[in-house]
Coordinates of C-alpha atoms and ligand atoms in Angstrom, one line a residue:
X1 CA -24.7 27.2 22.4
X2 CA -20.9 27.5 23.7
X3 CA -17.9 25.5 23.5
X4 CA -16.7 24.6 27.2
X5 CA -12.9 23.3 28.7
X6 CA -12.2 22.1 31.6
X7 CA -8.7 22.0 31.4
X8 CA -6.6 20.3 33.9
X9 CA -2.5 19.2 34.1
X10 CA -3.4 16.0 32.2
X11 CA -6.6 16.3 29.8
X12 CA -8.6 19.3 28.3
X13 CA -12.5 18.1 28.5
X14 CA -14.3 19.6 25.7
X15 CA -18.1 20.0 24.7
X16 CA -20.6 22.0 23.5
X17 CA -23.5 23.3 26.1
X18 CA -26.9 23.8 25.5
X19 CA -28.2 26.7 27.1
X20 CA -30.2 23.7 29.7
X21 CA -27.1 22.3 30.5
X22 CA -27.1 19.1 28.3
X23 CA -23.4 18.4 26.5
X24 CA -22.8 17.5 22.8
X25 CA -19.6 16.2 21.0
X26 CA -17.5 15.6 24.4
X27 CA -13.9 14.5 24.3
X28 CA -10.9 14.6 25.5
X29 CA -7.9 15.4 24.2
X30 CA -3.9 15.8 26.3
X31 CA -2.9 19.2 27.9
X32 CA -0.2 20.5 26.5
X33 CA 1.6 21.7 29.5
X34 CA 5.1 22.9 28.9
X35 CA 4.6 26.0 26.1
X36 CA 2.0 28.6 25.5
X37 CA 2.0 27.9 21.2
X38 CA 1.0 24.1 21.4
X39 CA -1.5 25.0 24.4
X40 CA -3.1 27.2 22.3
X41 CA -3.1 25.4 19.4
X42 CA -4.9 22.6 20.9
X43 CA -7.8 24.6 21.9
X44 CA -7.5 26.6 18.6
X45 CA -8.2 22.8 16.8
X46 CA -10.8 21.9 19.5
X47 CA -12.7 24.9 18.2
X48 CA -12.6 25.3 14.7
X49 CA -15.1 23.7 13.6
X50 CA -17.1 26.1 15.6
X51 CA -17.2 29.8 14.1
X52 CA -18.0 32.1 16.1
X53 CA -19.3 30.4 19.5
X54 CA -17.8 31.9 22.6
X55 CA -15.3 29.4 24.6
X56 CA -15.2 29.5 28.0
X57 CA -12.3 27.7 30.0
X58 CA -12.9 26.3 33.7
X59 CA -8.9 25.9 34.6
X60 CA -6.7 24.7 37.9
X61 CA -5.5 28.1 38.2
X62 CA -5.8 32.1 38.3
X63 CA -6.1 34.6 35.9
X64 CA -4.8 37.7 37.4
X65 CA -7.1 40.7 36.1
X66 CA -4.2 43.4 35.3
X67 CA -2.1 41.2 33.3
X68 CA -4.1 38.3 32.3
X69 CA -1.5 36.1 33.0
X70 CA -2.9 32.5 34.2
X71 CA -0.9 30.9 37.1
X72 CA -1.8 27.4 36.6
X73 CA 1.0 25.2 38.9
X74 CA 0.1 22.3 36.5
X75 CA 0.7 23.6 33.5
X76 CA 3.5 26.3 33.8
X77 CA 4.0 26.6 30.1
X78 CA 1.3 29.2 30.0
X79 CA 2.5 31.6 32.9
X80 CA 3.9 34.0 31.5
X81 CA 1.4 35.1 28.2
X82 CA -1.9 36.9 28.7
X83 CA -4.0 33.8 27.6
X84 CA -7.5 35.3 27.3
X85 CA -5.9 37.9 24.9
X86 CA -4.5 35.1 22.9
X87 CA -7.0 32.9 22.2
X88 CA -9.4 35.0 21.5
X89 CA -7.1 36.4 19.0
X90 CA -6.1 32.9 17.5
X91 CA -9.8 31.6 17.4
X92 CA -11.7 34.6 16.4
X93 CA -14.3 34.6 19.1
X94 CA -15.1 35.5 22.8
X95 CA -13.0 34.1 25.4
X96 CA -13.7 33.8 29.1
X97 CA -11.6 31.9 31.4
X98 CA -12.5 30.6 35.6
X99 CA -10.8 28.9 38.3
X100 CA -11.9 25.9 38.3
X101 CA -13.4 25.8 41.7
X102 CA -15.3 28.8 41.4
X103 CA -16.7 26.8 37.9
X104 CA -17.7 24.2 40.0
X105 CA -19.6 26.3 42.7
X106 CA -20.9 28.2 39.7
X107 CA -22.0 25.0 38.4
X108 CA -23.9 23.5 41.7
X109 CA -25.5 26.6 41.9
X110 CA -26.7 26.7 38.8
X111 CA -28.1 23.1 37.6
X112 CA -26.8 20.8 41.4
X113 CA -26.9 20.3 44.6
X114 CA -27.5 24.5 45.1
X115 CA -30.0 25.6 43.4
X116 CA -32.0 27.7 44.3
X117 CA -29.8 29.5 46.4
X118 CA -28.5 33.0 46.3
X119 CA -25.6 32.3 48.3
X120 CA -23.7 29.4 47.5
X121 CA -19.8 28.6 49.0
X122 CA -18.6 25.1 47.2
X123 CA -16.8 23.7 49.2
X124 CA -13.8 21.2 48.2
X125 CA -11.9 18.7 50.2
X126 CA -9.7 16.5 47.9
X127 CA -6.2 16.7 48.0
X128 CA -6.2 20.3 48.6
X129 CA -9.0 22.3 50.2
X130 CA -10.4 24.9 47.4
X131 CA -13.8 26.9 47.4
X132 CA -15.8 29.5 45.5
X133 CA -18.2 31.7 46.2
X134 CA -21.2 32.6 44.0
X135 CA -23.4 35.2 45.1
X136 CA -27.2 36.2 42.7
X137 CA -25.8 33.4 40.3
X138 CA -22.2 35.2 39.9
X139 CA -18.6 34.2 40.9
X140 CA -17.1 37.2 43.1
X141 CA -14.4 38.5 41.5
X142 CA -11.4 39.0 44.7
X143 CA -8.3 40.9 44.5
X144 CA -5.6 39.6 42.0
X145 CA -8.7 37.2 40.7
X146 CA -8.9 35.2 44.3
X147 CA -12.0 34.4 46.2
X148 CA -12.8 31.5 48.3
X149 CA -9.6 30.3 48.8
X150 CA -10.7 28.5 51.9
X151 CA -7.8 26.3 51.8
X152 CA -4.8 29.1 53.1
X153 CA -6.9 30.6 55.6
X154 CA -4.5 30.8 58.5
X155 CA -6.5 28.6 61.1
X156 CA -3.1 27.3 62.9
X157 CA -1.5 30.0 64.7
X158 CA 1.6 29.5 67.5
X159 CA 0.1 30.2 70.6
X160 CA 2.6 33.3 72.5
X161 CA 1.2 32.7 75.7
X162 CA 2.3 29.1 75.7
X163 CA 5.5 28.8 77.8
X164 CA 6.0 24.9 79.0
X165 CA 7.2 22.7 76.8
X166 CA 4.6 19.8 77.3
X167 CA 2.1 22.4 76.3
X168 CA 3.8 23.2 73.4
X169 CA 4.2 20.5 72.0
X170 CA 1.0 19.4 72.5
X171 CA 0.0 22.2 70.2
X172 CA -0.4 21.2 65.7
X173 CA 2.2 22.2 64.4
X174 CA 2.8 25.4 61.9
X175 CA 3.0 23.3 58.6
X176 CA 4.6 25.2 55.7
X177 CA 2.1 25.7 52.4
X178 CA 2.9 25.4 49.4
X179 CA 1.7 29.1 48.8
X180 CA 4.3 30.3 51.1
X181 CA 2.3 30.5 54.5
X182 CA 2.4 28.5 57.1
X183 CA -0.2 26.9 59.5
X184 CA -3.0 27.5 56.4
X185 CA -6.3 25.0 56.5
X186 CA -4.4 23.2 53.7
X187 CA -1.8 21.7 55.8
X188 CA -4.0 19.5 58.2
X189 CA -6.9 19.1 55.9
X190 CA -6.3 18.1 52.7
X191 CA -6.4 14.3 51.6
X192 CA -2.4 14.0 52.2
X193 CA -2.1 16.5 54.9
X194 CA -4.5 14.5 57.1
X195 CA -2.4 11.7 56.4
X196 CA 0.6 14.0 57.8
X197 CA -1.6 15.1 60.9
X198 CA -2.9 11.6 61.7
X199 CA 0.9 10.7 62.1
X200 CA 1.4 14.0 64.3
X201 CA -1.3 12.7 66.6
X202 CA 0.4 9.3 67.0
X203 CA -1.0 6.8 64.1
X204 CA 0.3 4.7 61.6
X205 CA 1.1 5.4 58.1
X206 CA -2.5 5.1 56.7
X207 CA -4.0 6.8 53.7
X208 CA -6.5 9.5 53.9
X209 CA -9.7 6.6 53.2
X210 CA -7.9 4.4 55.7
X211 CA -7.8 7.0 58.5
X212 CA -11.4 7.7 57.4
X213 CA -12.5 4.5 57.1
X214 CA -11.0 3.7 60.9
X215 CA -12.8 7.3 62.0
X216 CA -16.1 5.7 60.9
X217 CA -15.6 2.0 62.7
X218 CA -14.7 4.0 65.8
X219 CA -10.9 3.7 66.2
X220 CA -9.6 5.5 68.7
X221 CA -6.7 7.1 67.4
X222 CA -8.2 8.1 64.1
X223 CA -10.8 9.5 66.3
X224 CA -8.7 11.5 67.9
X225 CA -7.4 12.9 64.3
X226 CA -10.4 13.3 62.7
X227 CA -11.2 15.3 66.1
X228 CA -8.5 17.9 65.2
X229 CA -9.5 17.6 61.7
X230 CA -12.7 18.9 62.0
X231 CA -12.1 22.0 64.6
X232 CA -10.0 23.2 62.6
X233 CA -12.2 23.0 59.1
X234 CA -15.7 23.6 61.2
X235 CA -13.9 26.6 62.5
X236 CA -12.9 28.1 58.9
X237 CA -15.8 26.9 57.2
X238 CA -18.4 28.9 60.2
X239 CA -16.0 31.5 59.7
X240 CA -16.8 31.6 56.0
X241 CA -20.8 31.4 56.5
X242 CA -21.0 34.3 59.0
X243 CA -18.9 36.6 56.4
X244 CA -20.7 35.2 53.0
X245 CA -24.5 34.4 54.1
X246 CA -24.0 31.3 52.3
X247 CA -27.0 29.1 52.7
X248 CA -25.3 25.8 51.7
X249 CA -22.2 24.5 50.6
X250 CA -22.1 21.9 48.1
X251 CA -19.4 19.7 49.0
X252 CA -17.1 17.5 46.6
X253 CA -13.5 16.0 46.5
X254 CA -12.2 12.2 47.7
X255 CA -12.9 13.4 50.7
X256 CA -16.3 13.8 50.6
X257 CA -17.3 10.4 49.4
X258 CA -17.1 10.2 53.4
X259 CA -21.0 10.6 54.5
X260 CA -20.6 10.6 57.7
X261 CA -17.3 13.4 57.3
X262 CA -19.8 15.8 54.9
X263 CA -22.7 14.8 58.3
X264 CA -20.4 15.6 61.0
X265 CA -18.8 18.4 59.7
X266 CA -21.9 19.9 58.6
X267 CA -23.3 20.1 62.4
X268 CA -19.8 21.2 63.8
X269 CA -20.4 24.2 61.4
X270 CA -24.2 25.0 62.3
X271 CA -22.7 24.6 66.0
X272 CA -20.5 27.6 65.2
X273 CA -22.4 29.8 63.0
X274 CA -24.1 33.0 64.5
X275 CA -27.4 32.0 63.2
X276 CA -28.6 28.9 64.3
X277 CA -30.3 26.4 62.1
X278 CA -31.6 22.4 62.1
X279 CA -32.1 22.5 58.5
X280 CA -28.7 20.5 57.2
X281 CA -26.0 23.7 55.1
X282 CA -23.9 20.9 53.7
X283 CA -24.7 17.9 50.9
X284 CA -22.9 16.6 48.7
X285 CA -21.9 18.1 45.2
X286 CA -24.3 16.1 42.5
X287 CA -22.3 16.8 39.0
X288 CA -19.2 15.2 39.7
X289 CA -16.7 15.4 36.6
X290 CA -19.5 17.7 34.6
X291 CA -19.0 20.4 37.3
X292 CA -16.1 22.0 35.9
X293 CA -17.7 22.1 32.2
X294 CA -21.2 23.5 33.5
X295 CA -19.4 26.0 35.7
X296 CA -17.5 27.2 32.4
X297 CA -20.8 27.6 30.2
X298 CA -22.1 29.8 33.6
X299 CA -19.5 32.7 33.2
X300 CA -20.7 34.8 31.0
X301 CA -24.2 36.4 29.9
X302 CA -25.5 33.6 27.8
X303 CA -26.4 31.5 30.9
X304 CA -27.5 34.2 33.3
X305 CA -30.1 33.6 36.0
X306 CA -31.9 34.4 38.7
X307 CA -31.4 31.8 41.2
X308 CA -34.6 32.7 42.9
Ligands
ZN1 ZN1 -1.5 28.4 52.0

């Protein structure tokens, strides 16, 4: 068995995992977000009555390989101390920590929507647009501890050979990121940045299930949004599947409670891809809020698989 967190800005989610997947004494207890010592301590608690079983952390952030430091913009008290090293120190036991979205791809892959598969990109569209990518039942570790950031690929680009005005304007504009980029997926597809483009286009103030709730009964302007909305995400997403070899992409997020969206955008994509399909690469993520406690139990050897 292992001890599992899925720690976000608000609540740690704790449990013990059976090697099948089923959870034992889950709770929840408050992140301590603002210092390293009472962050620690609460998972030092959480586990004692434990000896010995590995924890393994699913967190809203990443842990950067040469220093072990975790940048987690939710919980900044922990930026600056190589947490792994820590708590494996302070709780006497084996300590392996994931982004969270790589946990949750992880975790499809493993016992959702992907199994199965060798190649799996989970895809997320919720207030941000995340991803991971597991490849022969692993996460890939990327440079600095990033892959399948989906979300600041670099999809809106300010056409040079555009020279009248009308023209120009007509173009989406060059967003700033909050990772210090401009015109990254992120700024025109995420739950409030499609609230910013359907604005740009010429709607109302609506939220993101307004706009998509109007996109499904056929409004035109929302149609006309969603329209930019998905060649820009079809277009970074085919991108993704010609690189990876994914073979589906679980999909979760507010966003994705949108049927038709996951349906519309999943036939944009297989109208982009280089190998053409008619068998559906998108569904819809099956775990929900267990994802990120599954995907946790998944990164290290105890749960190894062959996904075939
Ligand atoms: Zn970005």
């Amino acid at each position: 068995m292992l001890l599992c967190a899925d720690i976000g800005g608000s609540f740690i989610d704790f449990a013990l995992v059976h090697p099948d997947g089923r959870l034992e004494q889950r709770h929840a207890v408050p992140t301590p977000v603002d210092d390293a010592e009472s962050f620690i301590t609460a998972l030092e608690t959480l586990c004692a009555p434990y000896p010995a079983l590995p924890l393994h952390i699913a967190i809203a952030g990443v842990e950067n390989p040469q220093t072990g430091h975790v940048h987690a913009a939710n919980i900044p008290g922990i930026l600056t101390v190589p947490l792994r090293e820590k708590l494996s120190l302070r709780t006497q036991r084996v300590v392996r920590i994931g982004n969270d979205a790589d946990c949750f791809a992880l975790a499809e892959a493993r016992f959702g929507a992907a199994r199965g598969h060798r190649n799996v990109f989970g895809l997320i569209l919720g207030t941000g647009i995340g991803g991971g990518l597991v490849l022969d039942g692993q996460i890939v570790p990327g440079l600095g501890g990033v892959t399948g950031e989906l979300g600041h690929a670099p999809v809106v680009i300010a056409p040079p050979f555009l020279t009248d005005p009308d023209e120009v304007a007509a173009t989406v504009p060059l967003f700033r990121c909050g990772c210090g980029q401009s015109g990254c997926l992120d700024t025109i597809a995420g739950a409030r940045s499609l609230e910013r483009l359907h604005l740009w286009a010429g709607g109302t103030p609506e939220t993101s299930h307004a706009i998509l709730r109007l996109w499904e009964e056929g409004d035109r302007q929302a149609t006309r949004t969603l329209s930019v909305w998905m060649t820009y995400t079809s277009a970074a997403l085919a991108h993704v599947l010609n690189v990876t070899g994914s073979t589906v992409v679980p999909v979760a997020g507010g966003l994705s409670n949108s049927d038709l969206l996951v349906q519309t955008l999943d036939r944009a994509v297989r109208d982009r891809i280089l190998s053409p399909t008619s068998q559906p690469l998108l569904r819809r993520a099956i775990l929900g809020k267990d994802a990120g406690i599954l995907g946790a139990a998944c990164l290290g050897p105890e749960l190894c698989y062959d996904p075939c």
